Amino acid sequence: MWQVNLGASMAGSMKPADAGVLNPLLRKLNSLGFHGEAELRCLVHKVKLRGSTPKGEEIVGADDTPRRLTVLLAGVACLYETLESGERQIYDFYYPGDFCDLHRYVKLEAVAEPAVRALTDCSIGTIDYRDLDRAIERHRKLALVLWRATMLDSSTLRERLINVSQRPALERVSHLLCEQLHRRRAIGIESGVVPLTQIDLADAAGLSVVHINRVFQDLRKLGVISASGRTIEVVNRERLAEIANFDSRYLTMPAALSNWDISAE
Amino acid sequence: MWQVNLGASMAGSMKPADAGVLNPLLRKLNSLGFHGEAELRCLVHKVKLRGSTPKGEEIVGADDTPRRLTVLLAGVACLYETLESGERQIYDFYYPGDFCDLHRYVKLEAVAEPAVRALTDCSIGTIDYRDLDRAIERHRKLALVLWRATMLDSSTLRERLINVSQRPALERVSHLLCEQLHRRRAIGIESGVVPLTQIDLADAAGLSVVHINRVFQDLRKLGVISASGRTIEVVNRERLAEIANFDSRYLTMPAALSNWDISAE
DNA sequence: CGTGCTGTTGAGGACGATCAATGACGGTGG
DNA sequence: CCACCGTCATTGATCGTCCTCAACAGCACG
């Protein structure tokens, strides 16, 4: 774990080594409406890189007392909770640039909260709350931007509820796959591979693994996903989106900036 | 619609007429960790009372361009969405003091968003975004407080997802009822009456009305709810909570204040 | 005194869960 | 290189929860 040094360089022109690592975060902040070199640097400056977290490992525990914000920089993780019954419910997936535990920043106090776990090998960065506090103090718009980030999560969560509550299995799984593809594309990954297991999808869809598998057979028969071994690969996005009745709007934040731009800057 | 005048009086000592109306909001802000006369007055001052909204009426439309924040002052409302299939999914219930459309404040731009509808006769108040912006500017902690309010909504939403995704019907309905009782108690209503229809519960639980009805029969046989006609009344809370496996923690915000108290005041 | 909305009841059927094996793959250590 | 093990995927059979359709009853409203 070491402090990132951006030097005098700007985000976009960072030295390749650092730039590559933190780019997802910059991209994310941008998509949330946080532009401007000074502001960006102010926050990105404070990111401490933590080692990589192997697949299956916990990134944020349920009872951790939060002292810093976690940002996913590479890999795929999930927000989840394990119920008394032993079932795991996945609330959300995280991709590079996503904040893993923003919900704890405003809540504080170690109430049992959902945890975050690596679904593939991940690498993460952290920002101490103290640094975050100071950054917000300096650039008030940052509070709005982070708030917006949590509202995007809410939006995803609502969609997840619809998915689980209303859609039949085939549509449900398709929808989930569509979401993954869309989010990966948003961070520059064009491939149709979804690096999750059927188990992960089951826990997100609220279906049994067995049934997920049967749905996969159907999707293969429909020529939507590849029949190859382990890895899930979508080979026909259009068809998939049709089946899923997918509307990606819930995943993106409208570009318009808030009143805060006028009144609070 | 008229501007509330608190005069020189403080929140707690307002003239009965006004005090009664705005008390739920004050209570809510308090529970979110927003104390202090000046701060409270600053915001409450700006509330404009709107007439009462009859049961069934829409309070916030799906495509409304938001210009003001809506606060529920009396009655019960819900956040919902109507799907292509015609099904209604209820995401959350609102009780007096709750903000109905805080999610729009940070999102802006008229994307289709969930709407809010009155489930009983309601009365609401509004705060213009401009006033809200100014209040936040003056008392920075207010941004945190409102952010926290949205995070509480998220918490409820996660619980709703668990409910729909993992719990069998009897437990599911019981859980929903427990939540209503708990939230009503939090605003000072001790009665066991839940002023919702079976239809409302069905749309929140993701179950058919028919099945909800059957679950109700069971709950009556178990002596948990009254057998009387229309109104739903819980007569044995303990039993209900047992059945539901209810843990109310997701509904309340830990009292602890944020770092912002130190760094941003 | 109809007309709606909500609640109630019955019958039949579908979707998905559960249980129980088996297969395939990848990594590990001998 | 092979044997072993754990994880993940696959398949079959059975069962149960909940849905759908359909009809009717009750209360509340104008």
Coordinates of C-alpha atoms (C1' of nucleotides) in Angstrom, one line a residue:
Chain A
M1 CA 0.0 0.0 0.0
W2 CA 1.5 3.3 -1.0
Q3 CA 0.4 6.8 -1.7
V4 CA -0.1 7.5 -5.4
N5 CA 1.9 10.4 -6.7
L6 CA 0.4 12.1 -9.6
G7 CA 3.1 14.7 -9.6
A8 CA 2.2 17.9 -11.4
S9 CA 0.6 16.0 -14.2
M10 CA -3.1 16.1 -14.9
A11 CA -5.4 13.1 -14.8
G12 CA -5.5 12.5 -18.5
S13 CA -1.7 12.8 -18.9
M14 CA -0.6 10.8 -15.9
K15 CA 2.4 8.6 -16.3
P16 CA 1.1 5.3 -17.9
A17 CA 1.8 3.2 -14.8
D18 CA -0.4 5.2 -12.5
A19 CA -2.8 6.4 -15.2
G20 CA -3.8 2.8 -16.1
V21 CA -4.6 2.0 -12.5
L22 CA -6.7 5.0 -11.7
N23 CA -8.4 5.6 -15.0
P24 CA -11.5 3.8 -14.0
L25 CA -12.0 6.1 -11.1
L26 CA -11.5 9.2 -13.3
R27 CA -13.9 7.8 -15.8
K28 CA -16.5 7.2 -13.2
L29 CA -16.2 10.7 -11.7
N30 CA -16.6 12.1 -15.1
S31 CA -19.7 10.2 -15.8
L32 CA -21.2 11.5 -12.6
G33 CA -20.6 15.1 -13.8
F34 CA -17.4 15.8 -11.9
H35 CA -15.1 17.6 -14.4
G36 CA -12.3 19.9 -14.0
E37 CA -8.6 19.1 -13.4
A38 CA -8.3 20.6 -10.0
E39 CA -11.3 18.9 -8.5
L40 CA -10.3 15.6 -10.0
R41 CA -6.8 15.7 -8.9
C42 CA -7.8 16.8 -5.4
L43 CA -9.5 13.5 -4.9
V44 CA -7.6 11.1 -7.0
H45 CA -4.4 12.3 -5.3
K46 CA -5.6 10.8 -2.1
V47 CA -6.2 7.3 -3.4
K48 CA -4.0 4.7 -1.7
L49 CA -3.5 1.5 -3.7
R50 CA -4.0 -1.7 -1.9
G51 CA -2.7 -5.0 -3.1
S52 CA -4.9 -7.2 -5.3
T53 CA -7.6 -9.2 -3.7
P54 CA -8.0 -12.8 -5.0
K55 CA -11.3 -14.1 -6.3
G56 CA -13.6 -15.1 -3.4
E57 CA -12.0 -12.9 -0.9
E58 CA -13.9 -10.3 1.1
I59 CA -13.2 -6.7 0.3
V60 CA -15.4 -5.0 2.9
G61 CA -16.7 -7.0 5.8
A62 CA -20.2 -6.8 7.2
D63 CA -19.0 -5.5 10.5
D64 CA -16.0 -3.4 9.5
T65 CA -15.9 0.0 11.1
P66 CA -15.4 2.2 8.2
R67 CA -12.5 4.6 8.1
R68 CA -12.0 4.9 4.4
L69 CA -13.8 4.6 1.2
T70 CA -13.1 1.7 -1.1
V71 CA -12.9 2.1 -4.9
L72 CA -12.7 -0.9 -7.2
L73 CA -10.0 -0.4 -9.7
A74 CA -9.9 -3.8 -11.5
G75 CA -12.0 -6.9 -11.5
V76 CA -15.6 -7.6 -10.5
A77 CA -17.0 -7.5 -7.1
C78 CA -20.5 -7.7 -5.5
L79 CA -22.4 -6.2 -2.7
Y80 CA -24.2 -9.0 -0.9
E81 CA -25.6 -10.3 2.3
T82 CA -25.8 -13.7 3.7
L83 CA -29.2 -14.5 5.3
E84 CA -29.9 -16.6 8.3
S85 CA -31.1 -19.3 5.9
G86 CA -27.6 -19.4 4.5
E87 CA -28.7 -18.0 1.2
R88 CA -26.6 -15.3 -0.3
Q89 CA -28.4 -12.3 -1.9
I90 CA -26.4 -10.3 -4.3
Y91 CA -27.6 -6.7 -4.4
D92 CA -25.3 -5.2 -6.9
F93 CA -22.2 -5.9 -9.0
Y94 CA -19.2 -3.5 -9.0
Y95 CA -17.0 -2.8 -11.9
P96 CA -13.8 -0.8 -12.1
G97 CA -14.4 2.8 -11.0
D98 CA -17.3 1.9 -8.7
F99 CA -17.3 2.9 -5.1
C100 CA -17.8 -0.2 -3.0
D101 CA -19.0 1.2 0.3
L102 CA -20.2 4.7 -0.2
H103 CA -23.3 3.8 1.7
R104 CA -21.2 3.5 4.8
Y105 CA -19.7 6.9 4.5
V106 CA -22.9 8.7 5.4
K107 CA -24.2 6.0 7.8
L108 CA -21.2 5.4 10.0
E109 CA -21.4 3.3 13.1
A110 CA -20.9 -0.3 12.7
V111 CA -24.4 -1.6 12.1
A112 CA -24.4 -4.8 10.3
E113 CA -24.3 -3.8 6.6
P114 CA -24.0 -5.7 3.4
A115 CA -20.5 -6.8 2.6
V116 CA -18.5 -6.6 -0.6
R117 CA -16.7 -9.6 -2.1
A118 CA -14.4 -10.1 -5.0
L119 CA -16.0 -12.3 -7.7
T120 CA -12.8 -12.2 -9.8
D121 CA -9.3 -11.2 -8.9
C122 CA -9.7 -7.5 -8.0
S123 CA -7.5 -4.6 -7.2
I124 CA -8.8 -1.8 -5.1
G125 CA -7.9 1.6 -3.8
T126 CA -9.0 3.5 -0.7
I127 CA -9.5 7.0 0.3
D128 CA -9.4 7.9 4.0
Y129 CA -12.6 9.5 5.2
R130 CA -10.5 12.4 6.5
D131 CA -9.2 13.1 3.0
L132 CA -12.6 12.7 1.6
D133 CA -14.1 15.1 4.1
R134 CA -11.4 17.7 3.2
A135 CA -11.9 17.2 -0.5
I136 CA -15.7 17.7 -0.2
E137 CA -15.0 20.8 1.9
R138 CA -12.9 22.2 -0.8
H139 CA -15.1 21.2 -3.7
R140 CA -18.6 21.2 -2.5
K141 CA -19.9 19.7 -5.8
L142 CA -18.1 16.5 -4.8
A143 CA -20.7 15.8 -2.2
L144 CA -23.4 16.0 -4.8
V145 CA -21.4 13.8 -7.1
L146 CA -21.0 11.1 -4.5
W147 CA -24.6 11.4 -3.5
R148 CA -25.5 10.9 -7.1
A149 CA -23.3 7.8 -7.2
T150 CA -25.3 6.3 -4.4
M151 CA -28.5 7.2 -6.2
L152 CA -27.3 5.3 -9.2
D153 CA -26.9 2.4 -7.0
S154 CA -30.5 2.8 -5.8
S155 CA -31.6 2.9 -9.3
T156 CA -29.9 -0.4 -10.0
L157 CA -31.3 -1.8 -6.9
R158 CA -34.9 -0.9 -7.9
E159 CA -34.3 -2.6 -11.2
R160 CA -33.0 -5.7 -9.4
L161 CA -36.2 -5.7 -7.4
I162 CA -38.3 -5.6 -10.5
N163 CA -36.2 -8.3 -12.0
V164 CA -36.6 -10.6 -9.1
S165 CA -40.2 -9.7 -8.3
Q166 CA -41.8 -9.6 -11.7
R167 CA -39.9 -11.3 -14.5
P168 CA -39.8 -15.0 -15.3
A169 CA -36.5 -16.8 -15.2
L170 CA -35.5 -16.5 -18.8
E171 CA -36.1 -12.8 -18.9
R172 CA -34.6 -12.4 -15.5
V173 CA -31.3 -14.1 -16.4
S174 CA -31.1 -12.3 -19.7
H175 CA -31.7 -9.0 -18.0
L176 CA -28.9 -9.7 -15.6
L177 CA -26.6 -10.5 -18.5
C178 CA -27.5 -7.4 -20.4
E179 CA -26.7 -5.3 -17.4
Q180 CA -23.3 -6.9 -17.1
L181 CA -22.5 -6.3 -20.8
H182 CA -23.7 -2.8 -20.6
R183 CA -21.6 -2.0 -17.6
R184 CA -18.6 -3.6 -19.1
R185 CA -19.0 -1.6 -22.2
A186 CA -19.3 1.5 -20.2
I187 CA -15.8 0.9 -19.0
G188 CA -14.4 0.0 -22.4
I189 CA -14.8 -3.7 -22.4
E190 CA -16.4 -4.8 -25.6
S191 CA -16.1 -8.6 -25.3
G192 CA -19.2 -10.6 -24.7
V193 CA -17.7 -12.5 -21.8
V194 CA -19.3 -12.2 -18.5
P195 CA -16.8 -13.3 -15.8
L196 CA -19.4 -14.7 -13.4
T197 CA -20.4 -18.1 -12.4
Q198 CA -23.9 -19.5 -12.6
I199 CA -23.8 -19.5 -8.9
D200 CA -23.3 -15.7 -8.8
L201 CA -26.1 -15.2 -11.2
A202 CA -28.4 -17.4 -9.2
D203 CA -27.7 -15.4 -6.1
A204 CA -28.4 -12.2 -7.9
A205 CA -31.5 -13.5 -9.7
G206 CA -33.0 -15.2 -6.7
L207 CA -33.2 -18.5 -8.6
S208 CA -31.7 -21.9 -7.7
V209 CA -28.5 -22.8 -9.4
V210 CA -30.2 -25.7 -11.0
H211 CA -32.7 -23.6 -12.6
I212 CA -30.2 -21.0 -13.8
N213 CA -28.5 -23.9 -15.5
R214 CA -31.7 -24.9 -17.3
V215 CA -32.2 -21.3 -18.4
F216 CA -28.7 -21.4 -19.8
Q217 CA -29.5 -24.4 -21.9
D218 CA -32.4 -22.4 -23.3
L219 CA -30.3 -19.4 -24.0
R220 CA -27.8 -21.7 -25.8
K221 CA -30.6 -23.2 -27.9
L222 CA -31.7 -19.7 -28.8
G223 CA -28.1 -19.0 -29.9
V224 CA -27.7 -16.2 -27.5
I225 CA -24.8 -17.5 -25.4
S226 CA -21.9 -19.7 -26.5
A227 CA -22.0 -23.4 -25.7
S228 CA -18.4 -23.4 -24.7
G229 CA -17.3 -24.8 -21.3
R230 CA -17.0 -22.7 -18.2
T231 CA -17.0 -19.1 -19.4
I232 CA -20.2 -17.4 -20.1
E233 CA -20.1 -15.6 -23.4
V234 CA -22.9 -13.7 -25.0
V235 CA -22.8 -14.1 -28.8
N236 CA -26.0 -12.3 -29.7
R237 CA -26.6 -9.1 -27.8
E238 CA -29.6 -7.9 -29.8
R239 CA -31.5 -11.1 -29.2
L240 CA -30.5 -11.1 -25.6
A241 CA -31.7 -7.5 -25.1
E242 CA -35.0 -8.4 -26.8
I243 CA -35.6 -11.4 -24.5
A244 CA -34.7 -9.3 -21.5
N245 CA -36.8 -6.4 -22.6
F246 CA -33.7 -4.4 -21.6
D247 CA -33.7 -0.6 -21.2
S248 CA -30.4 0.6 -20.0
R249 CA -31.5 4.0 -18.8
Y250 CA -31.4 3.0 -15.2
L251 CA -27.7 2.5 -15.4
T252 CA -26.6 6.0 -16.4
M253 CA -26.8 9.3 -14.8
P254 CA -28.2 12.1 -16.9
A255 CA -25.5 14.4 -17.9
A256 CA -27.1 17.6 -16.7
L257 CA -25.5 19.2 -13.8
S258 CA -27.3 20.3 -10.7
N259 CA -28.4 23.6 -9.4
W260 CA -25.4 23.3 -7.2
D261 CA -23.3 24.3 -10.1
I262 CA -25.0 27.7 -9.9
S263 CA -25.6 28.2 -6.3
A264 CA -22.9 26.4 -4.5
E265 CA -19.8 26.9 -6.5
Chain B
M1 CA -50.8 26.9 -1.2
W2 CA -49.3 29.4 1.1
Q3 CA -46.0 30.1 2.8
V4 CA -45.7 29.0 6.3
N5 CA -44.8 31.6 8.8
L6 CA -43.1 30.4 11.8
G7 CA -42.6 33.9 13.1
A8 CA -39.9 34.3 15.6
S9 CA -40.9 31.1 17.4
M10 CA -38.8 28.0 17.4
A11 CA -39.8 24.7 15.9
G12 CA -40.8 23.1 19.1
S13 CA -42.9 26.0 20.3
M14 CA -44.6 26.9 17.1
K15 CA -48.2 27.9 17.2
P16 CA -50.3 24.8 17.4
A17 CA -51.8 25.2 14.0
D18 CA -48.6 25.2 12.1
A19 CA -46.7 23.0 14.6
G20 CA -49.1 20.2 14.1
V21 CA -48.7 20.2 10.4
L22 CA -44.9 20.4 10.2
N23 CA -44.1 18.3 13.2
P24 CA -43.5 15.1 11.2
L25 CA -40.8 16.9 9.2
L26 CA -39.1 18.1 12.3
R27 CA -39.2 14.7 13.8
K28 CA -37.7 13.2 10.7
L29 CA -34.9 15.7 10.5
N30 CA -34.2 15.1 14.1
S31 CA -34.0 11.3 13.6
L32 CA -31.5 11.9 10.8
G33 CA -29.2 13.8 13.1
F34 CA -30.1 17.3 12.2
H35 CA -30.5 19.2 15.4
G36 CA -30.3 22.9 16.3
E37 CA -32.9 25.5 16.1
A38 CA -31.3 27.7 13.5
E39 CA -30.7 24.9 11.0
L40 CA -34.2 23.4 11.5
R41 CA -35.9 26.7 11.1
C42 CA -33.9 27.5 8.1
L43 CA -35.4 24.6 6.2
V44 CA -38.8 24.3 7.8
H45 CA -39.4 28.0 7.1
K46 CA -39.4 27.3 3.4
V47 CA -42.0 24.6 3.4
K48 CA -45.1 25.5 1.3
L49 CA -48.2 23.7 2.3
R50 CA -50.1 22.2 -0.6
G51 CA -53.7 21.2 -0.3
S52 CA -54.6 17.6 0.6
T53 CA -54.3 14.9 -2.0
P54 CA -57.1 12.3 -2.0
K55 CA -56.5 8.6 -1.9
G56 CA -55.4 7.2 -5.2
E57 CA -54.1 10.5 -6.6
E58 CA -50.6 10.9 -7.9
I59 CA -48.4 13.1 -5.9
V60 CA -45.3 13.0 -8.1
G61 CA -45.6 11.9 -11.7
A62 CA -43.2 9.7 -13.5
D63 CA -42.2 12.4 -15.9
D64 CA -42.5 15.5 -13.8
T65 CA -39.7 17.9 -14.2
P66 CA -38.7 18.4 -10.6
R67 CA -38.5 21.9 -9.3
R68 CA -39.2 21.3 -5.7
L69 CA -38.9 18.7 -3.0
T70 CA -42.0 17.0 -1.7
V71 CA -42.5 16.1 1.9
L72 CA -45.3 14.0 3.1
L73 CA -47.0 15.6 6.1
A74 CA -50.0 13.3 6.6
G75 CA -51.3 10.0 5.2
V76 CA -49.6 7.2 3.5
A77 CA -48.1 7.2 0.1
C78 CA -46.0 4.9 -2.0
L79 CA -43.1 5.0 -4.4
Y80 CA -44.0 2.8 -7.3
E81 CA -43.6 2.0 -11.0
T82 CA -46.0 0.5 -13.5
L83 CA -44.4 -2.0 -15.8
E84 CA -45.1 -2.7 -19.4
S85 CA -46.9 -5.8 -18.3
G86 CA -49.3 -3.5 -16.4
E87 CA -48.1 -4.8 -13.0
R88 CA -47.4 -2.2 -10.4
Q89 CA -44.3 -2.6 -8.2
I90 CA -44.3 -0.7 -5.0
Y91 CA -40.8 0.1 -4.0
D92 CA -41.4 1.9 -0.7
F93 CA -44.0 3.3 1.5
Y94 CA -43.9 6.9 2.8
Y95 CA -45.2 8.1 6.1
P96 CA -45.5 11.6 7.5
G97 CA -42.1 13.3 7.6
D98 CA -40.7 11.3 4.7
F99 CA -39.3 12.9 1.6
C100 CA -41.1 11.7 -1.4
D101 CA -38.8 12.5 -4.2
L102 CA -35.4 13.2 -2.8
H103 CA -33.9 10.9 -5.4
R104 CA -34.8 13.5 -8.1
Y105 CA -33.1 16.3 -6.4
V106 CA -29.7 14.9 -7.2
K107 CA -30.6 13.3 -10.5
L108 CA -32.5 16.1 -12.2
E109 CA -33.5 15.9 -15.8
A110 CA -36.7 14.3 -16.6
V111 CA -35.8 10.7 -17.0
A112 CA -38.7 8.4 -16.4
E113 CA -38.5 7.8 -12.7
P114 CA -40.7 6.0 -10.2
A115 CA -43.8 8.0 -9.2
V116 CA -45.4 8.6 -5.9
R117 CA -49.1 8.0 -5.2
A118 CA -51.3 8.6 -2.2
L119 CA -52.5 5.4 -0.7
T120 CA -54.7 7.2 1.8
D121 CA -55.8 10.9 1.8
C122 CA -52.5 12.8 2.2
S123 CA -51.3 16.2 2.8
I124 CA -48.0 17.3 1.5
G125 CA -45.6 20.2 1.6
T126 CA -43.0 21.3 -0.9
I127 CA -39.6 23.0 -0.7
D128 CA -38.4 24.8 -3.8
Y129 CA -35.0 23.5 -5.0
R130 CA -33.7 27.0 -4.9
D131 CA -34.6 27.3 -1.2
L132 CA -33.1 23.9 -0.6
D133 CA -29.9 24.8 -2.4
R134 CA -29.6 27.9 -0.2
A135 CA -30.3 26.1 3.0
I136 CA -27.7 23.5 2.1
E137 CA -25.2 26.2 1.3
R138 CA -25.8 27.8 4.7
H139 CA -25.8 24.6 6.7
R140 CA -23.6 22.2 5.0
K141 CA -24.6 19.4 7.3
L142 CA -28.0 19.5 5.7
A143 CA -26.6 17.9 2.5
L144 CA -25.3 15.0 4.6
V145 CA -28.6 14.7 6.4
L146 CA -30.6 14.5 3.2
W147 CA -28.0 12.1 1.7
R148 CA -28.6 10.0 4.8
A149 CA -32.3 10.1 4.2
T150 CA -31.8 8.6 0.7
M151 CA -29.5 6.0 2.2
L152 CA -32.2 4.9 4.5
D153 CA -34.5 4.5 1.5
S154 CA -31.8 2.3 0.0
S155 CA -31.7 0.2 3.1
T156 CA -35.4 -0.3 3.0
L157 CA -35.2 -1.2 -0.7
R158 CA -32.6 -3.8 0.0
E159 CA -34.8 -5.3 2.6
R160 CA -37.7 -5.3 0.2
L161 CA -35.5 -7.2 -2.3
I162 CA -34.7 -9.8 0.3
N163 CA -38.3 -10.0 1.2
V164 CA -39.4 -10.6 -2.4
S165 CA -36.5 -12.7 -3.4
Q166 CA -36.1 -15.1 -0.5
R167 CA -39.0 -15.3 1.9
P168 CA -42.0 -17.4 1.5
A169 CA -45.4 -15.7 1.2
L170 CA -46.5 -15.9 4.9
E171 CA -43.2 -14.5 6.1
R172 CA -43.1 -12.0 3.3
V173 CA -46.5 -10.5 4.1
S174 CA -45.8 -10.6 7.8
H175 CA -42.6 -8.7 7.3
L176 CA -44.3 -6.1 5.3
L177 CA -46.9 -5.6 8.0
C178 CA -44.2 -5.4 10.7
E179 CA -42.5 -2.7 8.7
Q180 CA -45.6 -0.7 8.6
L181 CA -46.3 -1.0 12.3
H182 CA -42.7 -0.1 13.1
R183 CA -42.8 3.0 10.9
R184 CA -46.1 4.1 12.2
R185 CA -44.9 3.7 15.8
A186 CA -41.9 5.8 14.9
I187 CA -44.2 8.7 14.1
G188 CA -46.3 8.2 17.2
I189 CA -49.1 5.9 16.0
E190 CA -49.5 3.0 18.3
S191 CA -52.6 1.4 16.8
G192 CA -52.3 -1.9 15.0
V193 CA -54.2 -0.7 12.0
V194 CA -52.4 -0.8 8.7
P195 CA -54.3 1.5 6.3
L196 CA -53.5 -0.4 3.2
T197 CA -55.4 -2.7 0.9
Q198 CA -54.5 -6.2 0.1
I199 CA -53.8 -5.0 -3.4
D200 CA -51.2 -2.6 -2.1
L201 CA -49.6 -5.3 -0.1
A202 CA -49.7 -7.6 -3.1
D203 CA -47.9 -5.0 -5.3
A204 CA -45.2 -4.5 -2.6
A205 CA -44.8 -8.2 -1.9
G206 CA -44.7 -9.3 -5.5
L207 CA -47.6 -11.7 -4.9
S208 CA -50.9 -12.1 -6.5
V209 CA -53.9 -10.5 -4.7
V210 CA -55.5 -13.9 -4.5
H211 CA -52.5 -15.3 -2.7
I212 CA -52.2 -12.4 -0.4
N213 CA -55.8 -13.1 0.6
R214 CA -55.0 -16.7 1.4
V215 CA -52.1 -15.6 3.5
F216 CA -54.4 -13.3 5.3
Q217 CA -56.7 -16.2 6.1
D218 CA -53.7 -18.0 7.6
L219 CA -52.7 -15.0 9.7
R220 CA -56.2 -14.8 11.0
K221 CA -56.2 -18.4 12.0
L222 CA -52.9 -17.7 13.7
G223 CA -54.7 -15.0 15.6
V224 CA -52.3 -12.4 14.3
I225 CA -54.6 -10.1 12.5
S226 CA -58.3 -9.3 13.2
A227 CA -61.0 -11.0 11.3
S228 CA -63.0 -7.8 10.9
G229 CA -64.0 -6.6 7.5
R230 CA -62.0 -4.2 5.4
T231 CA -59.4 -2.8 7.7
I232 CA -56.3 -4.6 8.4
E233 CA -55.5 -4.7 12.0
V234 CA -52.7 -6.5 13.7
V235 CA -53.7 -7.8 17.1
N236 CA -50.6 -9.7 18.0
R237 CA -47.4 -8.0 17.2
E238 CA -45.0 -10.4 18.9
R239 CA -46.3 -13.3 17.0
L240 CA -46.2 -11.4 13.8
A241 CA -42.6 -10.4 14.4
E242 CA -41.7 -14.0 15.1
I243 CA -43.3 -15.2 11.9
A244 CA -41.7 -12.4 9.9
N245 CA -38.3 -12.9 11.5
F246 CA -38.3 -9.2 11.8
D247 CA -35.3 -7.1 12.6
S248 CA -36.1 -3.4 12.5
R249 CA -32.5 -2.2 12.3
Y250 CA -32.7 -1.4 8.6
L251 CA -35.3 1.2 9.3
T252 CA -33.3 3.5 11.5
M253 CA -30.3 5.6 11.1
P254 CA -27.6 5.2 13.8
A255 CA -27.6 8.3 15.9
A256 CA -23.9 8.9 15.5
L257 CA -23.0 12.0 13.6
S258 CA -20.6 12.2 10.8
N259 CA -17.1 13.4 10.5
W260 CA -18.7 16.4 8.8
D261 CA -19.6 17.6 12.3
I262 CA -16.0 18.1 12.9
S263 CA -14.5 19.0 9.6
A264 CA -17.3 20.8 7.8
E265 CA -19.0 22.9 10.3
Chain C
dC1 C1' -80.1 1.4 -6.2
dG2 C1' -76.9 0.4 -9.3
dT3 C1' -71.8 0.6 -10.1
dG4 C1' -67.0 0.0 -8.5
dC5 C1' -63.7 -1.4 -5.8
dT6 C1' -62.1 -4.7 -2.5
dG7 C1' -62.2 -9.0 -0.6
dT8 C1' -63.2 -14.2 -0.9
dT9 C1' -63.4 -18.9 -2.7
dG10 C1' -62.5 -22.9 -5.9
dA11 C1' -60.1 -25.6 -9.5
dG12 C1' -56.4 -26.5 -12.4
dG13 C1' -51.9 -25.7 -14.0
dA14 C1' -47.1 -23.8 -14.4
dC15 C1' -42.9 -22.5 -12.9
dG16 C1' -39.3 -23.1 -10.2
dA17 C1' -37.4 -25.6 -5.8
dT18 C1' -35.3 -29.6 -3.9
dC19 C1' -32.9 -33.8 -3.8
dA20 C1' -29.6 -36.7 -5.7
dA21 C1' -26.1 -38.1 -8.9
dT22 C1' -22.8 -37.5 -12.3
dG23 C1' -19.6 -35.0 -15.3
dA24 C1' -16.0 -31.8 -16.5
dC25 C1' -12.3 -28.9 -15.5
dG26 C1' -8.3 -26.9 -13.1
dG27 C1' -5.0 -26.9 -9.8
dT28 C1' -2.1 -29.4 -6.4
dG29 C1' 1.1 -32.5 -4.8
dG30 C1' 3.2 -36.9 -5.1
Chain D
dC1 C1' 2.8 -37.6 -15.5
dC2 C1' -0.8 -39.1 -12.9
dA3 C1' -4.0 -39.2 -8.9
dC4 C1' -6.6 -36.5 -6.2
dC5 C1' -9.7 -32.9 -4.8
dG6 C1' -12.6 -28.9 -4.9
dT7 C1' -15.4 -26.1 -7.5
dC8 C1' -18.6 -25.5 -11.0
dA9 C1' -21.8 -27.4 -14.4
dT10 C1' -25.3 -30.7 -15.8
dT11 C1' -29.2 -33.9 -15.8
dG12 C1' -33.4 -36.4 -14.1
dA13 C1' -37.3 -37.0 -11.1
dT14 C1' -40.5 -35.3 -7.9
dC15 C1' -42.9 -31.9 -5.3
dG16 C1' -44.9 -27.6 -3.7
dT17 C1' -45.8 -22.8 -3.8
dC18 C1' -48.0 -19.6 -6.0
dC19 C1' -50.4 -18.0 -10.4
dT20 C1' -54.3 -17.7 -13.4
dC21 C1' -58.9 -17.8 -14.5
dA22 C1' -63.5 -17.3 -13.1
dA23 C1' -67.2 -16.3 -10.3
dC24 C1' -69.3 -14.2 -6.4
dA25 C1' -70.1 -11.5 -2.0
dG26 C1' -69.9 -7.2 0.6
dC27 C1' -69.4 -2.6 1.5
dA28 C1' -69.2 2.3 0.0
dC29 C1' -70.0 5.6 -3.2
dG30 C1' -72.7 8.7 -5.8

